[in-house]
PDB file of C-alpha atoms in Angstrom:
ATOM      1  CA  UNK F   1       0.000   0.000   0.000  1.00  0.00           C
ATOM      2  CA  UNK F   2       1.264   3.467  -0.875  1.00  0.00           C
ATOM      3  CA  UNK F   3       2.010   5.888   1.911  1.00  0.00           C
ATOM      4  CA  UNK F   4      -0.221   8.933   2.221  1.00  0.00           C
ATOM      5  CA  UNK F   5       1.439  12.300   2.643  1.00  0.00           C
ATOM      6  CA  UNK F   6       0.894  14.041   5.955  1.00  0.00           C
ATOM      7  CA  UNK F   7      -1.073  16.840   4.291  1.00  0.00           C
ATOM      8  CA  UNK F   8      -3.300  14.394   2.401  1.00  0.00           C
ATOM      9  CA  UNK F   9      -3.807  12.332   5.572  1.00  0.00           C
ATOM     10  CA  UNK F  10      -4.964  15.436   7.447  1.00  0.00           C
ATOM     11  CA  UNK F  11      -7.337  16.298   4.579  1.00  0.00           C
ATOM     12  CA  UNK F  12      -8.816  12.787   4.557  1.00  0.00           C
ATOM     13  CA  UNK F  13      -9.299  12.778   8.315  1.00  0.00           C
ATOM     14  CA  UNK F  14     -10.926  16.213   8.233  1.00  0.00           C
ATOM     15  CA  UNK F  15     -13.297  15.288   5.389  1.00  0.00           C
ATOM     16  CA  UNK F  16     -14.202  11.908   6.893  1.00  0.00           C
ATOM     17  CA  UNK F  17     -14.839  13.334  10.367  1.00  0.00           C
ATOM     18  CA  UNK F  18     -16.975  16.098   8.851  1.00  0.00           C
ATOM     19  CA  UNK F  19     -18.974  13.538   6.848  1.00  0.00           C
ATOM     20  CA  UNK F  20     -19.376  11.237   9.859  1.00  0.00           C
ATOM     21  CA  UNK F  21     -20.592  14.078  12.092  1.00  0.00           C
ATOM     22  CA  UNK F  22     -23.000  15.392   9.465  1.00  0.00           C
ATOM     23  CA  UNK F  23     -24.520  11.937   8.999  1.00  0.00           C
ATOM     24  CA  UNK F  24     -25.396  11.626  12.717  1.00  0.00           C
ATOM     25  CA  UNK F  25     -28.586  12.905  14.251  1.00  0.00           C
ATOM     26  CA  UNK F  26     -28.341  14.980  17.430  1.00  0.00           C
ATOM     27  CA  UNK F  27     -28.863  11.989  19.733  1.00  0.00           C
ATOM     28  CA  UNK F  28     -26.104   9.984  18.028  1.00  0.00           C
ATOM     29  CA  UNK F  29     -23.783  12.974  18.097  1.00  0.00           C
ATOM     30  CA  UNK F  30     -24.418  13.535  21.811  1.00  0.00           C
ATOM     31  CA  UNK F  31     -23.834   9.850  22.582  1.00  0.00           C
ATOM     32  CA  UNK F  32     -20.609   9.841  20.580  1.00  0.00           C
ATOM     33  CA  UNK F  33     -19.369  12.979  22.333  1.00  0.00           C
ATOM     34  CA  UNK F  34     -20.198  11.518  25.752  1.00  0.00           C
ATOM     35  CA  UNK F  35     -18.364   8.289  24.905  1.00  0.00           C
ATOM     36  CA  UNK F  36     -15.287  10.189  23.713  1.00  0.00           C
ATOM     37  CA  UNK F  37     -15.233  12.364  26.816  1.00  0.00           C
ATOM     38  CA  UNK F  38     -15.624   9.322  29.087  1.00  0.00           C
ATOM     39  CA  UNK F  39     -12.897   7.389  27.235  1.00  0.00           C
ATOM     40  CA  UNK F  40     -10.556  10.337  27.640  1.00  0.00           C
ATOM     41  CA  UNK F  41     -11.086  10.273  31.388  1.00  0.00           C
ATOM     42  CA  UNK F  42     -10.715   6.542  32.048  1.00  0.00           C
ATOM     43  CA  UNK F  43      -6.961   6.616  32.673  1.00  0.00           C
ATOM     44  CA  UNK F  44      -6.947   9.846  34.713  1.00  0.00           C
ATOM     45  CA  UNK F  45      -5.946   9.743  38.348  1.00  0.00           C
ATOM     46  CA  UNK F  46      -8.612  10.758  40.868  1.00  0.00           C
ATOM     47  CA  UNK F  47      -6.927  14.156  41.208  1.00  0.00           C
ATOM     48  CA  UNK F  48      -6.807  14.673  37.432  1.00  0.00           C
ATOM     49  CA  UNK F  49     -10.468  13.666  37.136  1.00  0.00           C
ATOM     50  CA  UNK F  50     -11.521  16.198  39.751  1.00  0.00           C
ATOM     51  CA  UNK F  51      -9.331  18.850  38.101  1.00  0.00           C
ATOM     52  CA  UNK F  52     -10.956  18.235  34.718  1.00  0.00           C
ATOM     53  CA  UNK F  53     -14.383  18.522  36.292  1.00  0.00           C
ATOM     54  CA  UNK F  54     -13.462  21.729  38.115  1.00  0.00           C
ATOM     55  CA  UNK F  55     -12.106  23.355  34.934  1.00  0.00           C
ATOM     56  CA  UNK F  56     -15.536  23.115  33.345  1.00  0.00           C
ATOM     57  CA  UNK F  57     -17.105  25.328  36.004  1.00  0.00           C
ATOM     58  CA  UNK F  58     -19.448  28.089  35.070  1.00  0.00           C
ATOM     59  CA  UNK F  59     -22.781  29.141  36.515  1.00  0.00           C
ATOM     60  CA  UNK F  60     -24.640  26.520  34.489  1.00  0.00           C
ATOM     61  CA  UNK F  61     -22.285  23.756  35.618  1.00  0.00           C
ATOM     62  CA  UNK F  62     -22.610  24.891  39.205  1.00  0.00           C
ATOM     63  CA  UNK F  63     -26.384  24.422  38.938  1.00  0.00           C
ATOM     64  CA  UNK F  64     -25.954  20.939  37.435  1.00  0.00           C
ATOM     65  CA  UNK F  65     -23.274  20.019  39.966  1.00  0.00           C
ATOM     66  CA  UNK F  66     -25.958  18.848  42.388  1.00  0.00           C
ATOM     67  CA  UNK F  67     -26.859  16.051  39.961  1.00  0.00           C
ATOM     68  CA  UNK F  68     -23.394  14.471  40.167  1.00  0.00           C
ATOM     69  CA  UNK F  69     -23.771  13.500  43.827  1.00  0.00           C
ATOM     70  CA  UNK F  70     -20.151  14.235  44.737  1.00  0.00           C
ATOM     71  CA  UNK F  71     -19.092  13.413  48.261  1.00  0.00           C
ATOM     72  CA  UNK F  72     -18.369  16.289  50.622  1.00  0.00           C
ATOM     73  CA  UNK F  73     -14.636  15.652  50.279  1.00  0.00           C
ATOM     74  CA  UNK F  74     -14.855  15.597  46.464  1.00  0.00           C
ATOM     75  CA  UNK F  75     -16.796  18.873  46.523  1.00  0.00           C
ATOM     76  CA  UNK F  76     -14.104  20.469  48.703  1.00  0.00           C
ATOM     77  CA  UNK F  77     -11.351  19.329  46.337  1.00  0.00           C
ATOM     78  CA  UNK F  78     -13.284  20.561  43.301  1.00  0.00           C
ATOM     79  CA  UNK F  79     -13.863  23.919  44.992  1.00  0.00           C
ATOM     80  CA  UNK F  80     -10.159  24.257  45.848  1.00  0.00           C
ATOM     81  CA  UNK F  81      -9.110  23.419  42.310  1.00  0.00           C
ATOM     82  CA  UNK F  82     -11.728  25.754  40.821  1.00  0.00           C
ATOM     83  CA  UNK F  83     -10.566  28.612  43.060  1.00  0.00           C
ATOM     84  CA  UNK F  84      -6.947  27.964  42.093  1.00  0.00           C
ATOM     85  CA  UNK F  85      -7.935  27.842  38.415  1.00  0.00           C
ATOM     86  CA  UNK F  86      -9.816  31.152  38.660  1.00  0.00           C
ATOM     87  CA  UNK F  87      -6.870  32.743  40.519  1.00  0.00           C
ATOM     88  CA  UNK F  88      -4.515  31.513  37.778  1.00  0.00           C
ATOM     89  CA  UNK F  89      -6.817  32.875  35.060  1.00  0.00           C
ATOM     90  CA  UNK F  90      -6.938  36.286  36.762  1.00  0.00           C
ATOM     91  CA  UNK F  91      -3.161  36.325  37.205  1.00  0.00           C
ATOM     92  CA  UNK F  92      -2.705  35.465  33.537  1.00  0.00           C
ATOM     93  CA  UNK F  93      -5.086  38.241  32.464  1.00  0.00           C
ATOM     94  CA  UNK F  94      -3.117  40.715  34.590  1.00  0.00           C
ATOM     95  CA  UNK F  95       0.176  39.502  33.089  1.00  0.00           C
ATOM     96  CA  UNK F  96      -1.287  39.845  29.587  1.00  0.00           C
ATOM     97  CA  UNK F  97      -2.320  43.407  30.445  1.00  0.00           C
ATOM     98  CA  UNK F  98       1.265  44.463  31.032  1.00  0.00           C
ATOM     99  CA  UNK F  99       1.061  43.813  34.769  1.00  0.00           C
ATOM    100  CA  UNK F 100      -1.607  46.446  35.223  1.00  0.00           C
ATOM    101  CA  UNK F 101      -4.815  45.429  37.033  1.00  0.00           C
ATOM    102  CA  UNK F 102      -7.721  45.037  34.670  1.00  0.00           C
ATOM    103  CA  UNK F 103     -10.297  47.844  34.698  1.00  0.00           C
TER     104      UNK F 103
END
């Protein structure tokens, strides 16, 4: 079999993935996305899992958080990570603003 150039390989993957996604209905697409997300988390340590969850925080996630039935300890860890993440984001925004506090 002939080798495919890197550029052509990327084109084929892009076109195929676009075709595959377009051929799915919303339910199939949601199921596929959920499976891919879950598969990506299987090999994470407990700490990494909680970090990934905490990085997805926003007001909507905070409302849905009750559905996950985290233990009290897990909630504390998620809160600590989320606070650290927000602090890091603010620090980065300040650094990107030339070290001046944002208005």
